[in-house]
Coordinates of C-alpha atoms in Angstrom, one line a residue:
M1 CA 23.8 45.3 -84.6
T2 CA 22.8 46.4 -81.1
I3 CA 21.6 49.8 -82.2
A4 CA 19.8 48.3 -85.2
A5 CA 17.9 45.9 -82.9
G6 CA 16.8 48.7 -80.7
V7 CA 15.7 50.9 -83.6
F8 CA 13.7 47.9 -85.0
C9 CA 11.9 47.5 -81.6
L10 CA 11.3 51.2 -81.4
G11 CA 9.8 51.3 -84.8
G12 CA 7.6 48.3 -84.0
I13 CA 6.3 50.0 -80.8
M14 CA 5.7 53.3 -82.6
L15 CA 3.9 51.5 -85.4
F16 CA 1.7 49.5 -83.1
V17 CA 0.7 52.6 -81.0
G18 CA 0.5 54.9 -84.0
A19 CA -1.9 52.5 -85.9
A20 CA -4.2 52.4 -82.9
A21 CA -4.2 56.2 -82.6
W22 CA -4.7 56.6 -86.4
A23 CA -7.7 54.3 -86.3
L24 CA -9.3 56.3 -83.5
L25 CA -8.6 59.6 -85.2
A26 CA -9.8 58.5 -88.7
A27 CA -13.1 56.9 -87.6
D28 CA -16.1 59.2 -87.7
V29 CA -14.3 62.3 -86.3
A30 CA -17.2 64.5 -87.5
A31 CA -19.6 62.9 -85.1
V32 CA -17.2 63.6 -82.3
S33 CA -16.9 67.3 -83.2
E34 CA -20.7 67.7 -83.2
G35 CA -20.7 68.1 -79.4
R36 CA -20.6 64.5 -78.2
F37 CA -17.1 65.0 -76.8
F38 CA -18.4 67.1 -73.9
D39 CA -21.9 65.7 -73.4
A40 CA -23.2 65.0 -69.9
Y41 CA -22.2 61.4 -69.8
V42 CA -18.6 62.1 -70.7
R43 CA -18.4 64.9 -68.1
R44 CA -19.9 62.6 -65.4
V45 CA -17.5 59.8 -66.2
T46 CA -14.5 62.2 -66.2
R47 CA -15.7 63.7 -62.9
F48 CA -16.0 60.2 -61.3
T49 CA -12.6 59.1 -62.7
L50 CA -10.9 62.1 -61.1
L51 CA -12.9 61.9 -57.8
Q52 CA -12.1 58.2 -57.1
A53 CA -8.4 58.8 -58.1
V54 CA -8.0 61.8 -55.8
L55 CA -9.7 60.0 -52.8
S56 CA -7.8 56.8 -53.4
T57 CA -4.5 58.7 -53.5
L58 CA -5.3 60.7 -50.4
I59 CA -6.4 57.7 -48.3
S60 CA -3.4 55.6 -49.4
I61 CA -0.9 58.3 -48.6
F62 CA -2.6 59.2 -45.3
L63 CA -2.5 55.6 -44.1
A64 CA 0.9 54.8 -45.4
I65 CA 2.7 57.5 -43.4
P66 CA 2.0 56.0 -39.9
L67 CA 2.6 52.5 -41.2
A68 CA 6.0 53.4 -42.7
L69 CA 7.0 55.3 -39.6
A70 CA 6.1 52.4 -37.3
L71 CA 8.1 49.9 -39.5
A72 CA 11.0 52.3 -39.6
R73 CA 11.0 52.7 -35.8
R74 CA 10.8 48.9 -35.2
P75 CA 13.7 47.2 -37.0
A76 CA 13.5 44.3 -34.5
F77 CA 9.7 43.9 -34.8
P78 CA 8.9 40.1 -34.9
G79 CA 8.7 39.0 -38.5
R80 CA 9.5 42.4 -39.9
I81 CA 11.4 41.0 -42.9
W82 CA 8.3 39.0 -43.9
I83 CA 6.0 42.0 -43.3
V84 CA 8.1 44.1 -45.7
R85 CA 8.1 41.2 -48.2
L86 CA 4.3 40.9 -47.8
L87 CA 3.9 44.5 -48.8
A88 CA 5.1 43.5 -52.3
L89 CA 2.5 40.8 -52.6
P90 CA -0.5 42.9 -53.7
L91 CA 1.6 44.5 -56.5
G92 CA 1.9 41.1 -58.3
L93 CA -1.6 39.9 -57.5
P94 CA -4.2 39.8 -60.3
A95 CA -6.8 42.5 -59.8
L96 CA -9.7 40.0 -60.1
V97 CA -8.2 37.8 -57.4
A98 CA -7.9 40.7 -55.1
A99 CA -11.5 41.9 -55.9
L100 CA -12.8 38.4 -55.0
G101 CA -10.9 38.5 -51.7
L102 CA -12.3 41.9 -50.9
I103 CA -15.8 40.7 -51.7
G104 CA -15.2 37.8 -49.3
I105 CA -14.4 40.3 -46.5
W106 CA -16.5 43.4 -47.3
G107 CA -19.3 41.8 -49.4
R108 CA -22.9 41.5 -48.2
Q109 CA -22.2 38.1 -46.7
G110 CA -18.5 38.9 -46.0
V111 CA -16.7 38.6 -42.7
M112 CA -16.6 42.3 -41.8
N113 CA -20.2 43.1 -42.8
T114 CA -21.5 40.0 -40.9
L115 CA -19.6 41.3 -37.8
L116 CA -20.9 44.8 -38.2
A117 CA -24.4 43.5 -38.6
N118 CA -24.1 41.4 -35.5
L119 CA -23.0 44.6 -33.7
G120 CA -26.3 46.3 -34.7
L121 CA -25.2 48.4 -37.7
A122 CA -28.2 48.8 -39.9
Q123 CA -26.3 49.5 -43.1
P124 CA -23.1 47.6 -43.5
V125 CA -20.3 48.8 -45.8
S126 CA -21.1 48.3 -49.5
I127 CA -18.3 46.7 -51.6
Y128 CA -19.9 48.0 -54.8
G129 CA -19.7 51.6 -56.0
L130 CA -17.3 54.2 -54.9
S131 CA -16.7 52.6 -51.4
G132 CA -15.6 49.3 -53.0
I133 CA -13.4 51.0 -55.6
L134 CA -11.7 53.0 -52.8
L135 CA -11.2 49.8 -50.7
A136 CA -9.6 48.0 -53.6
H137 CA -7.4 50.8 -54.6
V138 CA -6.2 51.3 -51.1
F139 CA -5.5 47.6 -50.8
F140 CA -3.1 47.8 -53.8
N141 CA -1.7 51.3 -53.2
L142 CA -1.2 51.3 -49.4
P143 CA 1.6 48.7 -49.6
L144 CA 3.2 50.5 -52.6
A145 CA 3.3 53.9 -50.8
T146 CA 4.5 52.3 -47.6
R147 CA 7.4 50.6 -49.3
F148 CA 8.5 53.9 -51.0
M149 CA 8.3 55.8 -47.7
L150 CA 10.0 53.1 -45.7
A151 CA 12.9 53.1 -48.1
G152 CA 13.1 56.9 -47.8
L153 CA 13.1 56.7 -44.0
E154 CA 15.8 54.0 -44.0
R155 CA 18.0 56.3 -46.0
I156 CA 18.1 58.9 -43.3
P157 CA 21.8 59.1 -42.1
G158 CA 22.6 57.8 -38.7
E159 CA 24.2 61.1 -37.7
Y160 CA 20.7 62.7 -37.8
W161 CA 19.4 60.4 -35.1
L162 CA 22.5 60.9 -33.0
I163 CA 22.2 64.7 -33.2
G164 CA 18.5 64.5 -32.4
T165 CA 19.2 62.3 -29.3
N166 CA 22.0 64.6 -28.1
L167 CA 19.7 67.6 -28.4
G168 CA 16.9 65.8 -26.5
M169 CA 14.4 66.1 -29.3
S170 CA 10.9 64.8 -28.5
R171 CA 9.1 62.4 -30.8
L172 CA 7.2 65.2 -32.4
S173 CA 10.3 67.2 -33.0
L174 CA 12.1 64.2 -34.6
F175 CA 9.1 63.8 -36.9
R176 CA 9.1 67.5 -37.8
F177 CA 12.8 67.9 -38.4
V178 CA 14.0 64.5 -39.4
E179 CA 11.3 62.1 -40.6
W180 CA 8.9 64.5 -42.3
P181 CA 11.5 66.1 -44.7
A182 CA 12.4 62.6 -45.9
I183 CA 8.7 61.7 -46.5
R184 CA 7.7 65.1 -47.9
G185 CA 10.2 64.8 -50.8
L186 CA 8.7 61.4 -51.7
I187 CA 5.0 62.3 -51.5
P188 CA 4.7 64.1 -54.9
G189 CA 6.2 61.2 -56.9
V190 CA 4.4 58.5 -54.9
A191 CA 1.0 60.4 -55.1
G192 CA 1.5 61.0 -58.8
L193 CA 2.1 57.3 -59.4
I194 CA -0.9 56.2 -57.3
F195 CA -3.1 58.8 -59.0
M196 CA -2.1 57.6 -62.4
L197 CA -2.8 53.9 -61.5
C198 CA -6.2 54.8 -60.1
A199 CA -7.2 57.1 -63.0
T200 CA -6.4 54.3 -65.5
S201 CA -7.9 51.5 -63.4
F202 CA -10.0 49.1 -65.4
T203 CA -10.5 45.7 -63.9
L204 CA -11.2 46.8 -60.3
V205 CA -13.8 49.4 -61.5
L206 CA -15.4 47.0 -63.9
T207 CA -15.8 44.4 -61.1
L208 CA -16.6 46.6 -58.2
G209 CA -18.2 49.6 -59.8
G210 CA -21.7 48.3 -59.5
G211 CA -23.1 50.1 -62.6
P212 CA -22.9 53.1 -64.9
A213 CA -22.9 55.6 -62.0
A214 CA -19.4 54.4 -61.0
S215 CA -17.6 54.1 -64.3
T216 CA -14.2 55.4 -65.1
I217 CA -13.1 56.5 -68.6
E218 CA -11.5 53.2 -69.4
V219 CA -14.6 51.2 -68.3
A220 CA -16.8 53.6 -70.4
I221 CA -14.6 52.9 -73.4
Y222 CA -15.1 49.2 -72.9
Q223 CA -18.9 49.5 -72.5
A224 CA -19.2 51.8 -75.5
L225 CA -17.3 49.3 -77.7
R226 CA -18.5 46.0 -76.5
F227 CA -22.2 46.7 -75.6
D228 CA -23.3 49.8 -77.5
F229 CA -20.8 49.7 -80.4
D230 CA -20.7 53.5 -80.5
P231 CA -17.4 54.4 -82.3
P232 CA -17.8 58.2 -81.9
R233 CA -18.1 57.9 -78.1
V234 CA -15.2 55.4 -78.1
I235 CA -13.1 58.0 -80.0
A236 CA -14.1 60.8 -77.7
L237 CA -13.4 58.9 -74.5
S238 CA -10.1 57.5 -75.9
M239 CA -8.9 61.0 -76.8
L240 CA -9.9 62.3 -73.4
Q241 CA -8.0 59.5 -71.7
I242 CA -4.9 60.2 -73.7
V243 CA -5.1 63.9 -72.8
L244 CA -5.7 63.1 -69.1
T245 CA -2.8 60.6 -68.8
G246 CA -0.5 63.0 -70.7
V247 CA -1.3 65.8 -68.3
L248 CA -0.9 63.5 -65.3
L249 CA 2.5 62.2 -66.5
A250 CA 3.7 65.8 -67.1
M251 CA 2.5 66.9 -63.6
A252 CA 4.2 63.9 -61.9
R253 CA 7.5 64.7 -63.6
L254 CA 7.3 68.4 -62.7
L255 CA 6.3 67.8 -59.1
T256 CA 8.8 65.1 -58.3
P257 CA 11.8 66.9 -56.7
P258 CA 15.4 65.8 -57.4
V259 CA 16.9 63.4 -54.9
A260 CA 19.2 65.3 -52.5
E261 CA 21.7 63.1 -50.6
A262 CA 23.5 64.5 -47.6
V263 CA 27.2 64.1 -47.1
T264 CA 27.7 61.9 -44.1
T265 CA 30.2 59.4 -42.7
G266 CA 27.9 56.4 -43.1
R267 CA 27.4 55.9 -39.4
R268 CA 25.3 52.9 -38.5
V269 CA 21.7 53.9 -37.8
I270 CA 20.8 53.6 -34.1
R271 CA 17.5 55.1 -33.0
F272 CA 16.7 55.9 -29.4
D273 CA 13.2 57.3 -29.9
G274 CA 10.0 55.4 -29.2
R275 CA 11.4 53.1 -26.5
N276 CA 8.7 53.6 -23.9
I277 CA 5.9 51.1 -23.6
T278 CA 3.2 53.4 -25.0
D279 CA 5.1 54.0 -28.2
K280 CA 5.8 50.3 -28.6
I281 CA 2.1 49.4 -28.2
A282 CA 1.0 52.1 -30.6
D283 CA 3.5 51.0 -33.3
A284 CA 2.6 47.4 -32.9
L285 CA -1.1 48.3 -33.2
V286 CA -0.5 50.2 -36.4
I287 CA 1.6 47.5 -38.0
S288 CA -0.9 44.8 -36.9
L289 CA -3.9 46.7 -38.4
G290 CA -2.0 47.3 -41.6
M291 CA -1.1 43.6 -42.0
I292 CA -4.7 42.6 -41.1
F293 CA -6.0 44.9 -43.8
I294 CA -3.7 43.3 -46.4
L295 CA -3.9 39.7 -45.2
L296 CA -7.7 39.3 -44.8
P297 CA -8.6 39.4 -48.5
L298 CA -5.7 37.0 -49.3
A299 CA -6.9 34.6 -46.6
A300 CA -10.5 35.0 -47.9
V301 CA -9.3 33.9 -51.4
L302 CA -7.5 30.9 -50.0
V303 CA -10.4 29.8 -47.7
S304 CA -13.1 30.2 -50.3
G305 CA -11.0 28.6 -53.0
L306 CA -10.4 25.5 -50.9
R307 CA -14.1 25.3 -50.3
A308 CA -14.8 25.1 -54.0
D309 CA -15.3 21.9 -55.9
M310 CA -11.7 21.8 -57.2
V311 CA -12.1 18.2 -58.6
R312 CA -15.0 19.3 -60.8
L313 CA -13.1 22.4 -61.9
A314 CA -10.1 20.4 -62.7
A315 CA -12.2 18.2 -65.0
D316 CA -13.9 21.1 -66.7
P317 CA -12.8 21.4 -70.4
M318 CA -13.5 25.1 -70.3
V319 CA -11.1 25.6 -67.4
H320 CA -8.4 23.6 -69.3
R321 CA -8.8 25.7 -72.4
A322 CA -8.8 29.0 -70.4
L323 CA -5.7 28.0 -68.5
S324 CA -3.8 26.9 -71.7
T325 CA -4.9 30.1 -73.5
S326 CA -3.8 32.2 -70.6
L327 CA -0.4 30.5 -70.3
A328 CA 0.2 30.7 -74.1
I329 CA -0.6 34.4 -74.1
A330 CA 1.4 35.2 -70.9
L331 CA 4.5 33.2 -72.0
S332 CA 4.4 34.7 -75.5
S333 CA 3.8 38.3 -74.4
A334 CA 6.5 38.1 -71.7
F335 CA 9.0 36.7 -74.2
F336 CA 8.4 39.5 -76.7
C337 CA 8.4 42.1 -73.9
V338 CA 11.7 41.0 -72.4
L339 CA 13.3 40.6 -75.8
S340 CA 12.2 44.1 -76.8
G341 CA 13.3 45.5 -73.4
L342 CA 16.8 44.0 -73.7
A343 CA 17.1 45.4 -77.3
L344 CA 16.0 48.8 -76.2
V345 CA 18.2 49.0 -73.1
A346 CA 21.2 47.7 -75.0
A347 CA 20.7 50.2 -77.8
R348 CA 20.2 53.1 -75.5
Q349 CA 23.4 52.3 -73.4
T350 CA 25.4 51.9 -76.7
L351 CA 24.1 55.3 -77.8
L352 CA 25.1 56.9 -74.5
Q353 CA 28.8 55.8 -74.7
P354 CA 31.2 58.7 -74.6
R355 CA 32.3 58.3 -78.3
R356 CA 28.7 58.8 -79.4
T357 CA 27.9 62.4 -78.5
S358 CA 26.1 63.5 -81.7
P359 CA 22.6 65.2 -81.3
M360 CA 21.1 62.3 -83.4
A361 CA 22.5 59.7 -80.9
R362 CA 21.1 61.7 -77.9
G363 CA 17.8 62.1 -79.6
L364 CA 17.5 58.4 -80.5
S365 CA 18.4 57.5 -76.9
S366 CA 15.7 59.8 -75.6
A367 CA 13.2 58.3 -78.0
I368 CA 14.1 54.7 -76.9
S369 CA 13.7 55.7 -73.2
G370 CA 10.4 57.3 -73.8
S371 CA 9.0 54.4 -75.9
S372 CA 8.9 52.2 -72.9
A373 CA 6.4 54.5 -71.2
L374 CA 4.1 54.9 -74.2
V375 CA 1.6 52.5 -72.6
L376 CA 1.3 54.9 -69.7
L377 CA 0.2 57.6 -72.2
V378 CA -2.0 55.3 -74.2
P379 CA -3.5 52.7 -71.8
P380 CA -4.2 49.1 -72.9
V381 CA -8.0 49.7 -73.2
V382 CA -7.4 52.6 -75.6
L383 CA -4.9 50.6 -77.6
G384 CA -7.4 47.8 -77.8
A385 CA -10.2 50.1 -78.9
G386 CA -8.0 51.5 -81.7
W387 CA -7.0 48.1 -83.0
F388 CA -10.6 46.8 -82.7
L389 CA -11.8 49.7 -85.0
L390 CA -8.8 49.1 -87.3
L391 CA -9.3 45.4 -87.7
R392 CA -13.1 45.4 -87.9
P393 CA -13.3 46.1 -91.7
F394 CA -11.2 43.1 -92.4
G395 CA -13.7 40.6 -91.0
D396 CA -14.1 38.8 -87.7
V397 CA -12.0 40.6 -85.1
A398 CA -11.7 37.3 -83.1
V399 CA -9.4 35.9 -85.8
F400 CA -6.8 38.6 -84.9
A401 CA -7.6 38.6 -81.2
P402 CA -4.7 36.4 -79.9
F403 CA -2.0 38.4 -81.7
V404 CA -3.4 41.8 -80.6
V405 CA -3.8 40.6 -77.0
V406 CA -0.2 39.3 -76.9
A407 CA 1.1 42.6 -78.3
I408 CA -1.0 44.8 -75.9
N409 CA 0.1 42.7 -72.9
A410 CA 3.7 43.0 -74.0
M411 CA 3.3 46.8 -74.2
M412 CA 1.6 46.9 -70.8
A413 CA 4.5 45.1 -69.1
L414 CA 7.3 47.0 -71.0
P415 CA 7.7 49.9 -68.5
F416 CA 8.2 47.5 -65.6
V417 CA 10.5 45.2 -67.5
Y418 CA 12.5 48.2 -68.8
G419 CA 12.8 49.5 -65.2
I420 CA 14.2 46.1 -64.1
L421 CA 16.6 45.6 -67.0
D422 CA 18.0 49.1 -67.4
P423 CA 19.9 49.4 -64.0
A424 CA 21.0 45.7 -64.2
M425 CA 22.4 46.2 -67.7
A426 CA 24.1 49.5 -66.8
T427 CA 25.9 47.8 -63.9
H428 CA 26.9 44.8 -66.0
S429 CA 28.2 47.0 -68.8
A430 CA 30.3 49.1 -66.4
R431 CA 31.9 45.9 -65.1
T432 CA 32.5 44.0 -68.3
G433 CA 32.2 46.4 -71.2
R434 CA 35.8 47.7 -71.5
L435 CA 37.4 44.3 -71.0
S436 CA 35.2 42.7 -73.6
Q437 CA 36.0 45.4 -76.1
S438 CA 39.8 45.2 -75.4
L439 CA 39.7 41.4 -75.9
G440 CA 37.8 41.8 -79.2
I441 CA 35.0 39.3 -78.2
G442 CA 32.4 39.0 -80.9
F443 CA 28.7 39.8 -80.4
F444 CA 27.4 36.3 -80.1
N445 CA 30.3 35.0 -78.0
R446 CA 29.9 37.9 -75.7
L447 CA 26.2 37.3 -75.4
R448 CA 26.7 33.6 -74.7
L449 CA 29.8 33.8 -72.4
I450 CA 29.5 37.2 -70.6
D451 CA 26.2 38.9 -71.0
W452 CA 23.7 36.1 -70.4
P453 CA 25.4 34.7 -67.3
G454 CA 25.5 38.2 -65.8
L455 CA 22.0 39.2 -66.8
R456 CA 20.2 35.9 -66.4
R457 CA 18.8 36.7 -63.0
P458 CA 17.3 40.1 -63.8
A459 CA 16.0 38.8 -67.2
L460 CA 14.2 35.9 -65.5
M461 CA 12.8 38.2 -62.9
A462 CA 11.5 40.6 -65.6
Y463 CA 10.1 37.6 -67.5
S464 CA 8.3 36.2 -64.5
F465 CA 6.9 39.6 -63.7
A466 CA 5.7 40.1 -67.2
C467 CA 4.1 36.7 -67.2
A468 CA 2.2 37.3 -64.0
L469 CA 1.1 40.7 -65.2
S470 CA -0.2 39.3 -68.5
L471 CA -1.7 36.2 -66.9
G472 CA -3.9 38.3 -64.6
D473 CA -4.9 41.0 -67.1
L474 CA -8.5 41.5 -68.1
G475 CA -8.2 44.8 -70.1
A476 CA -7.3 43.6 -73.6
V477 CA -9.1 40.3 -73.2
A478 CA -12.3 42.0 -72.2
L479 CA -12.4 43.8 -75.6
F480 CA -11.4 40.8 -77.7
G481 CA -12.5 37.8 -75.6
S482 CA -15.1 35.4 -77.1
Q483 CA -16.1 31.8 -77.0
D484 CA -13.1 31.0 -79.1
M485 CA -10.6 32.8 -76.9
V486 CA -11.3 32.5 -73.2
T487 CA -8.6 33.2 -70.7
L488 CA -8.6 32.5 -67.0
P489 CA -9.4 36.1 -65.9
Y490 CA -12.1 36.3 -68.5
L491 CA -13.7 33.0 -67.3
L492 CA -13.4 34.1 -63.7
Y493 CA -15.2 37.4 -64.5
S494 CA -17.9 35.5 -66.4
R495 CA -18.5 33.1 -63.5
M496 CA -18.7 36.1 -61.1
G497 CA -21.2 37.8 -63.4
S498 CA -23.4 34.7 -63.5
Y499 CA -23.3 34.4 -59.7
R500 CA -21.3 31.2 -59.7
T501 CA -19.3 32.4 -56.8
A502 CA -17.9 28.9 -55.8
D503 CA -16.5 28.4 -59.3
A504 CA -15.1 32.0 -59.2
A505 CA -13.4 31.3 -55.9
G506 CA -11.8 28.2 -57.2
L507 CA -10.6 29.9 -60.4
A508 CA -9.2 32.8 -58.3
L509 CA -7.2 30.4 -56.2
V510 CA -5.9 28.7 -59.4
L511 CA -5.0 32.0 -61.0
G512 CA -3.2 33.3 -57.9
F513 CA -1.3 30.0 -57.5
V514 CA -0.1 30.0 -61.1
C515 CA 1.1 33.6 -60.7
V516 CA 3.0 32.6 -57.5
I517 CA 4.6 29.6 -59.3
L518 CA 5.7 31.8 -62.2
T519 CA 7.3 34.2 -59.8
I520 CA 9.2 31.5 -58.0
I521 CA 10.4 29.9 -61.2
G522 CA 11.6 33.3 -62.5
T523 CA 13.4 34.2 -59.3
P524 CA 16.3 31.7 -58.8
P525 CA 18.2 31.7 -55.5
E526 CA 21.3 33.7 -55.4
R527 CA 24.6 31.8 -55.5
K528 CA 26.4 31.6 -52.2
V529 CA 30.0 32.7 -52.1
E530 CA 32.2 30.3 -50.2
G531 CA 35.5 31.1 -48.6
N532 CA 37.2 33.9 -46.6
A533 CA 36.0 37.3 -47.6
D534 CA 39.3 38.8 -46.5
A535 CA 41.3 36.6 -48.8
R536 CA 42.3 38.5 -51.9

């Protein structure tokens, strides 16, 4: 039954993605082959997509290295635990909310540009175009890179620091021989992930791009479908996006080195470097600047949202409908995503059991593992474009829009949900699998009495993350949204486009607040263990 459920979910995923790909390939391919695939517009969009992704990656990595080093050197820095937790906040923040916060800081009337203008700078920083896209991408990816690098630095064995101290190594030597090797091994994988996220960015580029001159491939697909209705160009751009993401995924896998762990005695890490006052001031300055960069847009969203007429927004029927639609889509897509993720992970782990060593079992296990990452190869906007073209001959696409959006959002969250559930289920299976089999516990009794109590916490965590991801998504809704289906991000984007900034600020605060509430609900506190730990 477990394998059958996994195969059923695998077939559904392959059918959903395959149907979208077939619709793209079957629609007016002759027009694509007549030279429109490599016209000047497509080349310009591709060039800009790669340019902004390269620059965003380089800036994020370059700034993350000193921030991670400073945090690693200062384990007793005031509020360090909250700083590390704060680094995870932008990852779960809807892109539109972050964009509005960045506009509040770096916009024409923003805090930083007002300050720069008062200092006599004739041309303040522009939040629109390439500079705004880079700011937004660094806001999201600097914390991501810092967390990865900090985790790598904290894994350095304590013996390395003891040897470095006994040898009298300077701070530069410690960086060269101890810290840099730990960071260097992480950079290819982190840079590949950031590059992929930036190359497939949609909402931030759509909001802060400022026009056709700053469009990525995904934004160009959206514009060609919604405004120009140019199917050949949609097909050309979608095929180009699939090829580009496929190459990026292959390069990221090839460039990521295997994790090499040194054999040590597990000595407690005690660092003696950076204890002079100059180093302390420098590290405190780096940490403070990093936190200011992350906190200022969040504070701008809070302040501008509180200034909005929340009473009027709360009484607006359009807001009620958008909020209810968003919650319905988010809850539904998260449910199907987590259900599919559980079925896929359970089937894969069943196929990997020692008694199942046939080539068919191994091949099916690999297919299940790869299916969770299909959305990385075929991004949501490309999936939406394929289904838009597929459903158009059947009448009004808006009739099918809720179902397609739910399915696309579930696919979008599946890689993250799979990443949460896979290690949790592997640990749970190792602890309870043999005993359950020896007792002959049936499938439903095992699910009710053993599996659900042990997997409730990671399942709820995955569900809350999928909810928040779906709630803040604009990609699929931007293609299928209409007057009959308005979500909170779609309404927020519409109010921003019509220069109703006060309403947009209030909606951004509501959207961010709902995402935080969903995250808190889905992350229950851990149970405390009472009693003497030494009593056996």
